[in-house]
mmCIF file of C-alpha atoms in Angstrom:
data_model
loop_
_atom_site.group_PDB
_atom_site.id
_atom_site.type_symbol
_atom_site.label_atom_id
_atom_site.label_comp_id
_atom_site.label_asym_id
_atom_site.label_seq_id
_atom_site.Cartn_x
_atom_site.Cartn_y
_atom_site.Cartn_z
ATOM 1 C CA MET L 10 219.835 -22.316 68.312
ATOM 2 C CA ALA L 11 218.156 -23.628 65.165
ATOM 3 C CA THR L 12 216.139 -26.854 65.373
ATOM 4 C CA LEU L 13 216.271 -27.713 61.676
ATOM 5 C CA ILE L 14 218.274 -30.861 60.936
ATOM 6 C CA CYS L 15 219.657 -30.874 57.398
ATOM 7 C CA PRO L 16 222.598 -32.422 55.550
ATOM 8 C CA GLU L 17 225.601 -30.309 54.665
ATOM 9 C CA GLU L 18 225.484 -31.700 51.147
ATOM 10 C CA HIS L 19 222.548 -32.855 49.053
ATOM 11 C CA SER L 20 221.714 -33.486 45.432
ATOM 12 C CA PRO L 21 219.061 -31.037 44.198
ATOM 13 C CA VAL L 22 218.482 -33.275 41.169
ATOM 14 C CA THR L 23 217.840 -36.318 43.352
ATOM 15 C CA ASP L 24 215.579 -34.241 45.611
ATOM 16 C CA ALA L 25 213.632 -32.873 42.642
ATOM 17 C CA GLU L 26 213.160 -36.365 41.240
ATOM 18 C CA ALA L 27 211.972 -37.710 44.598
ATOM 19 C CA ILE L 28 209.526 -34.812 45.017
ATOM 20 C CA ARG L 29 208.198 -35.384 41.502
ATOM 21 C CA LYS L 30 207.674 -39.052 42.294
ATOM 22 C CA ALA L 31 205.910 -38.193 45.579
ATOM 23 C CA CYS L 32 203.479 -35.946 43.680
ATOM 24 C CA LYS L 33 202.650 -38.419 40.898
ATOM 25 C CA GLY L 34 200.241 -41.310 40.856
ATOM 26 C CA TRP L 35 196.942 -41.794 42.643
ATOM 27 C CA GLY L 36 197.954 -40.127 45.876
ATOM 28 C CA THR L 37 200.570 -37.778 47.226
ATOM 29 C CA ASP L 38 203.323 -39.308 49.346
ATOM 30 C CA GLU L 39 203.289 -36.685 52.101
ATOM 31 C CA LYS L 40 205.811 -38.528 54.243
ATOM 32 C CA ALA L 41 208.332 -38.500 51.408
ATOM 33 C CA LEU L 42 207.841 -34.749 50.979
ATOM 34 C CA ILE L 43 208.355 -34.169 54.703
ATOM 35 C CA SER L 44 211.488 -36.325 54.731
ATOM 36 C CA ILE L 45 213.024 -34.139 52.027
ATOM 37 C CA LEU L 46 211.710 -30.614 52.498
ATOM 38 C CA GLY L 47 211.646 -30.848 56.285
ATOM 39 C CA HIS L 48 215.415 -31.401 56.253
ATOM 40 C CA ARG L 49 216.570 -28.692 53.836
ATOM 41 C CA ASN L 50 217.616 -25.157 54.747
ATOM 42 C CA ALA L 51 216.538 -22.010 52.882
ATOM 43 C CA SER L 52 219.383 -21.991 50.359
ATOM 44 C CA GLN L 53 218.929 -25.721 49.675
ATOM 45 C CA ARG L 54 215.183 -25.290 49.176
ATOM 46 C CA LYS L 55 215.794 -22.422 46.784
ATOM 47 C CA ILE L 56 218.101 -24.599 44.673
ATOM 48 C CA ILE L 57 215.557 -27.428 44.719
ATOM 49 C CA ARG L 58 212.844 -25.061 43.443
ATOM 50 C CA LYS L 59 215.079 -23.846 40.628
ATOM 51 C CA THR L 60 216.205 -27.375 39.707
ATOM 52 C CA TYR L 61 212.648 -28.722 39.744
ATOM 53 C CA GLU L 62 211.433 -25.959 37.440
ATOM 54 C CA GLU L 63 214.325 -26.533 35.024
ATOM 55 C CA MET L 64 213.720 -30.291 34.955
ATOM 56 C CA TYR L 65 209.936 -30.333 34.707
ATOM 57 C CA ASN L 66 209.004 -26.847 33.453
ATOM 58 C CA GLU L 67 206.725 -26.446 36.437
ATOM 59 C CA ASP L 68 206.678 -24.227 39.538
ATOM 60 C CA LEU L 69 207.286 -26.497 42.524
ATOM 61 C CA VAL L 70 205.423 -24.261 44.979
ATOM 62 C CA LYS L 71 202.325 -24.232 42.795
ATOM 63 C CA ARG L 72 202.537 -28.009 42.391
ATOM 64 C CA LEU L 73 202.711 -28.466 46.155
ATOM 65 C CA GLU L 74 199.744 -26.118 46.596
ATOM 66 C CA SER L 75 197.684 -28.310 44.274
ATOM 67 C CA GLU L 76 198.776 -31.577 45.912
ATOM 68 C CA LEU L 77 198.387 -30.656 49.590
ATOM 69 C CA SER L 78 195.587 -29.200 51.680
ATOM 70 C CA GLY L 79 194.662 -27.655 55.006
ATOM 71 C CA HIS L 80 197.158 -26.474 57.592
ATOM 72 C CA PHE L 81 199.791 -28.820 56.167
ATOM 73 C CA GLU L 82 199.602 -27.102 52.782
ATOM 74 C CA LYS L 83 199.905 -23.649 54.370
ATOM 75 C CA ALA L 84 202.922 -24.695 56.409
ATOM 76 C CA VAL L 85 204.734 -26.283 53.455
ATOM 77 C CA TYR L 86 203.865 -23.355 51.183
ATOM 78 C CA ARG L 87 205.390 -20.848 53.599
ATOM 79 C CA TRP L 88 208.388 -23.058 54.232
ATOM 80 C CA MET L 89 209.176 -23.109 50.524
ATOM 81 C CA LEU L 90 209.128 -19.333 50.065
ATOM 82 C CA ASP L 91 212.181 -17.132 50.524
ATOM 83 C CA PRO L 92 212.154 -15.779 54.116
ATOM 84 C CA GLN L 93 211.306 -12.177 53.159
ATOM 85 C CA GLU L 94 208.545 -13.275 50.804
ATOM 86 C CA ARG L 95 207.175 -15.678 53.414
ATOM 87 C CA ASP L 96 206.943 -12.936 56.014
ATOM 88 C CA ALA L 97 205.299 -10.637 53.482
ATOM 89 C CA VAL L 98 202.626 -13.319 53.013
ATOM 90 C CA ILE L 99 202.223 -13.688 56.791
ATOM 91 C CA LEU L 100 201.757 -9.923 57.152
ATOM 92 C CA HIS L 101 199.215 -9.860 54.325
ATOM 93 C CA VAL L 102 197.223 -12.677 55.934
ATOM 94 C CA ALA L 103 197.354 -10.881 59.291
ATOM 95 C CA ILE L 104 195.994 -7.685 57.762
ATOM 96 C CA LYS L 105 193.546 -8.756 55.064
ATOM 97 C CA GLU L 106 192.632 -12.434 55.340
ATOM 98 C CA LYS L 107 191.435 -12.727 58.918
ATOM 99 C CA PRO L 108 188.067 -11.677 60.411
ATOM 100 C CA ILE L 109 189.916 -9.501 62.928
ATOM 101 C CA LEU L 110 193.259 -7.810 62.327
ATOM 102 C CA ASP L 111 196.032 -10.023 63.729
ATOM 103 C CA TYR L 112 198.081 -7.254 65.312
ATOM 104 C CA THR L 113 200.239 -9.665 67.344
ATOM 105 C CA SER L 114 201.778 -11.096 64.152
ATOM 106 C CA ILE L 115 202.408 -7.609 62.812
ATOM 107 C CA VAL L 116 204.116 -6.426 65.994
ATOM 108 C CA GLU L 117 206.110 -9.662 66.291
ATOM 109 C CA LEU L 118 207.530 -9.504 62.772
ATOM 110 C CA SER L 119 208.320 -5.802 63.029
ATOM 111 C CA CYS L 120 210.293 -6.382 66.230
ATOM 112 C CA ILE L 121 212.320 -9.544 65.580
ATOM 113 C CA TYR L 122 214.134 -8.158 62.543
ATOM 114 C CA SER L 123 216.913 -5.623 62.289
ATOM 115 C CA PRO L 124 215.698 -2.373 60.655
ATOM 116 C CA HIS L 125 217.502 -3.285 57.428
ATOM 117 C CA ASP L 126 216.041 -6.804 57.275
ATOM 118 C CA PHE L 127 212.506 -5.596 58.013
ATOM 119 C CA LEU L 128 212.859 -3.072 55.203
ATOM 120 C CA SER L 129 213.579 -6.055 52.903
ATOM 121 C CA VAL L 130 210.337 -7.682 54.094
ATOM 122 C CA LYS L 131 208.436 -4.480 53.347
ATOM 123 C CA CYS L 132 209.976 -4.336 49.864
ATOM 124 C CA ALA L 133 208.906 -7.959 49.280
ATOM 125 C CA TYR L 134 205.387 -7.035 50.450
ATOM 126 C CA GLN L 135 205.147 -4.144 48.009
ATOM 127 C CA ALA L 136 206.552 -6.208 45.148
ATOM 128 C CA ARG L 137 204.053 -9.007 45.756
ATOM 129 C CA TYR L 138 200.882 -6.997 46.492
ATOM 130 C CA LYS L 139 201.593 -3.692 44.677
ATOM 131 C CA ARG L 140 200.778 -1.730 47.817
ATOM 132 C CA SER L 141 202.874 -0.702 50.773
ATOM 133 C CA LEU L 142 202.493 -2.404 54.144
ATOM 134 C CA GLU L 143 201.646 0.962 55.701
ATOM 135 C CA GLU L 144 198.878 1.572 53.123
ATOM 136 C CA ASP L 145 197.164 -1.726 53.842
ATOM 137 C CA LEU L 146 197.469 -1.301 57.605
ATOM 138 C CA ALA L 147 195.996 2.183 57.478
ATOM 139 C CA GLN L 148 193.094 0.896 55.397
ATOM 140 C CA HIS L 149 192.233 -2.057 57.636
ATOM 141 C CA CYS L 150 192.442 -0.598 61.131
ATOM 142 C CA THR L 151 191.354 2.632 62.771
ATOM 143 C CA GLY L 152 191.961 4.959 65.685
ATOM 144 C CA ASP L 153 194.726 4.382 68.207
ATOM 145 C CA LEU L 154 195.551 0.911 66.886
ATOM 146 C CA ARG L 155 196.179 2.326 63.416
ATOM 147 C CA LYS L 156 198.383 5.065 64.841
ATOM 148 C CA LEU L 157 200.454 2.548 66.779
ATOM 149 C CA LEU L 158 200.811 -0.123 64.072
ATOM 150 C CA VAL L 159 201.584 2.245 61.205
ATOM 151 C CA SER L 160 204.250 3.841 63.401
ATOM 152 C CA VAL L 161 205.706 0.459 64.414
ATOM 153 C CA VAL L 162 206.102 -0.799 60.836
ATOM 154 C CA GLY L 163 206.991 2.563 59.332
ATOM 155 C CA ILE L 164 209.867 3.565 61.563
ATOM 156 C CA TYR L 165 213.466 2.702 60.697
ATOM 157 C CA ARG L 166 214.466 1.945 64.273
ATOM 158 C CA TYR L 167 218.003 2.681 65.430
ATOM 159 C CA ALA L 168 219.904 -0.607 65.865
ATOM 160 C CA GLY L 169 222.694 0.453 68.243
ATOM 161 C CA ASP L 170 223.582 -1.209 71.553
ATOM 162 C CA GLU L 171 223.909 1.955 73.659
ATOM 163 C CA ILE L 172 221.791 2.282 76.803
ATOM 164 C CA ASP L 173 220.804 5.486 78.588
ATOM 165 C CA ALA L 174 219.953 4.387 82.144
ATOM 166 C CA LYS L 175 218.410 7.740 83.127
ATOM 167 C CA LEU L 176 216.205 7.677 80.045
ATOM 168 C CA ALA L 177 215.135 4.100 80.821
ATOM 169 C CA LYS L 178 214.125 5.203 84.334
ATOM 170 C CA SER L 179 212.169 8.258 83.190
ATOM 171 C CA GLU L 180 210.366 6.410 80.407
ATOM 172 C CA ALA L 181 209.509 3.485 82.691
ATOM 173 C CA ASP L 182 207.810 6.066 84.928
ATOM 174 C CA VAL L 183 205.949 7.536 81.955
ATOM 175 C CA ILE L 184 204.648 4.104 80.960
ATOM 176 C CA TYR L 185 203.649 3.245 84.533
ATOM 177 C CA ASN L 186 201.700 6.473 85.026
ATOM 178 C CA ALA L 187 199.949 6.095 81.690
ATOM 179 C CA ILE L 188 198.929 2.493 82.469
ATOM 180 C CA LYS L 189 197.862 3.462 85.990
ATOM 181 C CA SER L 190 195.550 6.048 84.428
ATOM 182 C CA LYS L 191 194.404 3.429 81.868
ATOM 183 C CA GLU L 192 195.713 5.623 79.053
ATOM 184 C CA PHE L 193 197.028 2.777 76.894
ATOM 185 C CA ASN L 194 196.839 5.061 73.852
ATOM 186 C CA HIS L 195 198.976 7.738 75.499
ATOM 187 C CA GLU L 196 201.084 9.529 72.893
ATOM 188 C CA GLU L 197 204.227 9.062 74.977
ATOM 189 C CA ILE L 198 203.730 5.288 75.111
ATOM 190 C CA VAL L 199 203.374 5.210 71.318
ATOM 191 C CA ARG L 200 206.476 7.364 70.960
ATOM 192 C CA ILE L 201 208.591 5.224 73.282
ATOM 193 C CA ILE L 202 207.536 1.898 71.780
ATOM 194 C CA THR L 203 207.925 2.994 68.167
ATOM 195 C CA THR L 204 211.127 5.059 68.261
ATOM 196 C CA ARG L 205 213.540 3.597 70.809
ATOM 197 C CA SER L 206 216.123 1.013 69.821
ATOM 198 C CA LYS L 207 215.447 -2.551 70.917
ATOM 199 C CA THR L 208 218.331 -2.335 73.399
ATOM 200 C CA GLN L 209 217.025 0.890 74.952
ATOM 201 C CA LEU L 210 213.445 -0.370 75.020
ATOM 202 C CA ARG L 211 214.577 -3.578 76.732
ATOM 203 C CA ALA L 212 216.339 -1.511 79.383
ATOM 204 C CA THR L 213 213.146 0.502 79.931
ATOM 205 C CA LEU L 214 211.039 -2.643 80.309
ATOM 206 C CA ASN L 215 213.548 -4.134 82.745
ATOM 207 C CA ARG L 216 213.534 -0.917 84.771
ATOM 208 C CA TYR L 217 209.731 -1.013 84.773
ATOM 209 C CA LYS L 218 209.855 -4.535 86.191
ATOM 210 C CA ASP L 219 212.429 -3.576 88.849
ATOM 211 C CA ASP L 220 210.566 -0.462 89.997
ATOM 212 C CA TYR L 221 206.999 -1.730 89.847
ATOM 213 C CA THR L 222 207.469 -5.469 90.638
ATOM 214 C CA SER L 223 205.626 -6.597 87.526
ATOM 215 C CA SER L 224 206.719 -7.006 83.923
ATOM 216 C CA LEU L 225 204.949 -4.890 81.334
ATOM 217 C CA THR L 226 204.320 -8.016 79.266
ATOM 218 C CA LYS L 227 202.271 -9.456 82.151
ATOM 219 C CA VAL L 228 200.212 -6.287 82.315
ATOM 220 C CA ILE L 229 199.520 -6.497 78.604
ATOM 221 C CA ARG L 230 198.805 -10.254 78.783
ATOM 222 C CA ARG L 231 196.053 -9.712 81.339
ATOM 223 C CA ALA L 232 194.229 -7.567 78.818
ATOM 224 C CA LEU L 233 194.550 -10.046 75.946
ATOM 225 C CA THR L 234 193.261 -13.619 76.184
ATOM 226 C CA LYS L 235 192.885 -16.306 73.538
ATOM 227 C CA SER L 236 191.589 -19.874 73.716
ATOM 228 C CA GLY L 237 191.904 -22.884 71.441
ATOM 229 C CA THR L 238 194.696 -23.858 69.086
ATOM 230 C CA ASP L 239 195.767 -21.017 66.797
ATOM 231 C CA GLU L 240 197.263 -22.965 63.905
ATOM 232 C CA GLU L 241 198.190 -19.777 62.063
ATOM 233 C CA SER L 242 200.407 -18.633 64.931
ATOM 234 C CA VAL L 243 201.858 -22.099 65.504
ATOM 235 C CA THR L 244 202.796 -22.350 61.832
ATOM 236 C CA ARG L 245 204.221 -18.832 61.767
ATOM 237 C CA VAL L 246 206.508 -19.322 64.744
ATOM 238 C CA ILE L 247 207.799 -22.791 63.869
ATOM 239 C CA VAL L 248 208.259 -22.192 60.146
ATOM 240 C CA SER L 249 209.894 -18.786 60.545
ATOM 241 C CA ARG L 250 212.151 -19.629 63.506
ATOM 242 C CA ALA L 251 213.256 -23.223 62.751
ATOM 243 C CA GLU L 252 216.440 -21.984 61.064
ATOM 244 C CA LYS L 253 217.112 -19.254 63.629
ATOM 245 C CA ASP L 254 216.306 -19.539 67.332
ATOM 246 C CA LEU L 255 213.553 -22.119 67.737
ATOM 247 C CA GLU L 256 215.681 -24.089 70.206
ATOM 248 C CA VAL L 257 215.649 -21.066 72.531
ATOM 249 C CA ILE L 258 211.886 -20.737 72.076
ATOM 250 C CA LYS L 259 211.478 -24.413 72.978
ATOM 251 C CA GLU L 260 213.472 -23.915 76.181
ATOM 252 C CA LEU L 261 211.443 -20.848 77.173
ATOM 253 C CA TYR L 262 208.200 -22.660 76.388
ATOM 254 C CA TYR L 263 209.155 -25.505 78.692
ATOM 255 C CA LYS L 264 210.150 -23.143 81.517
ATOM 256 C CA ARG L 265 206.828 -21.335 81.330
ATOM 257 C CA ASN L 266 204.529 -24.326 80.762
ATOM 258 C CA SER L 267 206.372 -27.334 82.281
ATOM 259 C CA VAL L 268 205.681 -29.255 79.085
ATOM 260 C CA SER L 269 207.775 -29.487 75.942
ATOM 261 C CA LEU L 270 206.733 -27.671 72.776
ATOM 262 C CA ASP L 271 207.036 -30.987 70.918
ATOM 263 C CA HIS L 272 204.482 -32.530 73.284
ATOM 264 C CA ALA L 273 202.121 -29.565 72.906
ATOM 265 C CA VAL L 274 202.306 -29.768 69.117
ATOM 266 C CA SER L 275 201.645 -33.534 69.257
ATOM 267 C CA LYS L 276 198.633 -32.971 71.507
ATOM 268 C CA HIS L 277 196.995 -30.111 69.637
ATOM 269 C CA THR L 278 197.731 -30.927 65.987
ATOM 270 C CA SER L 279 197.472 -34.090 63.925
ATOM 271 C CA GLY L 280 198.355 -35.934 60.731
ATOM 272 C CA ASP L 281 200.873 -34.692 58.193
ATOM 273 C CA TYR L 282 200.664 -31.176 59.611
ATOM 274 C CA MET L 283 201.816 -32.469 62.992
ATOM 275 C CA ASP L 284 204.570 -34.592 61.442
ATOM 276 C CA PHE L 285 205.892 -31.633 59.464
ATOM 277 C CA LEU L 286 205.960 -29.313 62.485
ATOM 278 C CA LEU L 287 207.686 -31.947 64.619
ATOM 279 C CA THR L 288 210.292 -32.414 61.883
ATOM 280 C CA LEU L 289 211.036 -28.681 61.891
ATOM 281 C CA LEU L 290 211.236 -28.823 65.686
ATOM 282 C CA GLY L 291 214.093 -31.302 65.313
ATOM 283 C CA ASN L 292 212.114 -34.337 66.405
ATOM 284 C CA LYS L 293 213.898 -37.432 65.102
ATOM 285 C CA ASN L 294 211.063 -39.896 65.674
#
């Protein structure tokens, strides 16, 4: 399911030397950096960072930050971080470094992880920024959105696979009636979304679709529209999913849009940033 193409064996010393060479001289050899870092998994990148620092007494991530720029720099920077630290950075950007709170990134990251793994992300967030994720969320949003988001990130959601069909039916009805009345902030909706296991919530959403001939995600999508290329989201998805399930995402993207994700990235991005994303997508050209 991963799209990342990397060798089973590599020499961290050789990689560190090649990266050092690419960063020296009059200009940075971005293609050389992509050819190395774009084909190394998380554990390999971690070893490269350690080896580089031991050889040159310099933090590789900071060196790359100084050598690169723009969306390419952001993508490479996040790619080089440990996964939990990277997602802590993404959450911090979503909360504090955008004109409007990026709640979609917050909800996405809180939902794709197991409860235990998301707790690790929250620990990384607190270690890096000296504040809890819940504290920062509560400070930067208000009202119903704050109530929902703080609950979503704060809950340690049950991770079991059991399904209660009767409960799925009753809670699908609750959601439908609340939406019909335009009560999107209904306390029961918040409770259902923030406390049910992913398996149970999926059953409820499927029952909603079966009973009311429309998926809840479509209802929500009608209320939220966005235009233009959102490089932050593109980077987040590709960088964070390349070693996990990006192949599945590519297949779903094609089914929904009748165009490949590779083609869309080629059309809407450019330069080294585009080349790096295409490399993570498994593009061999």
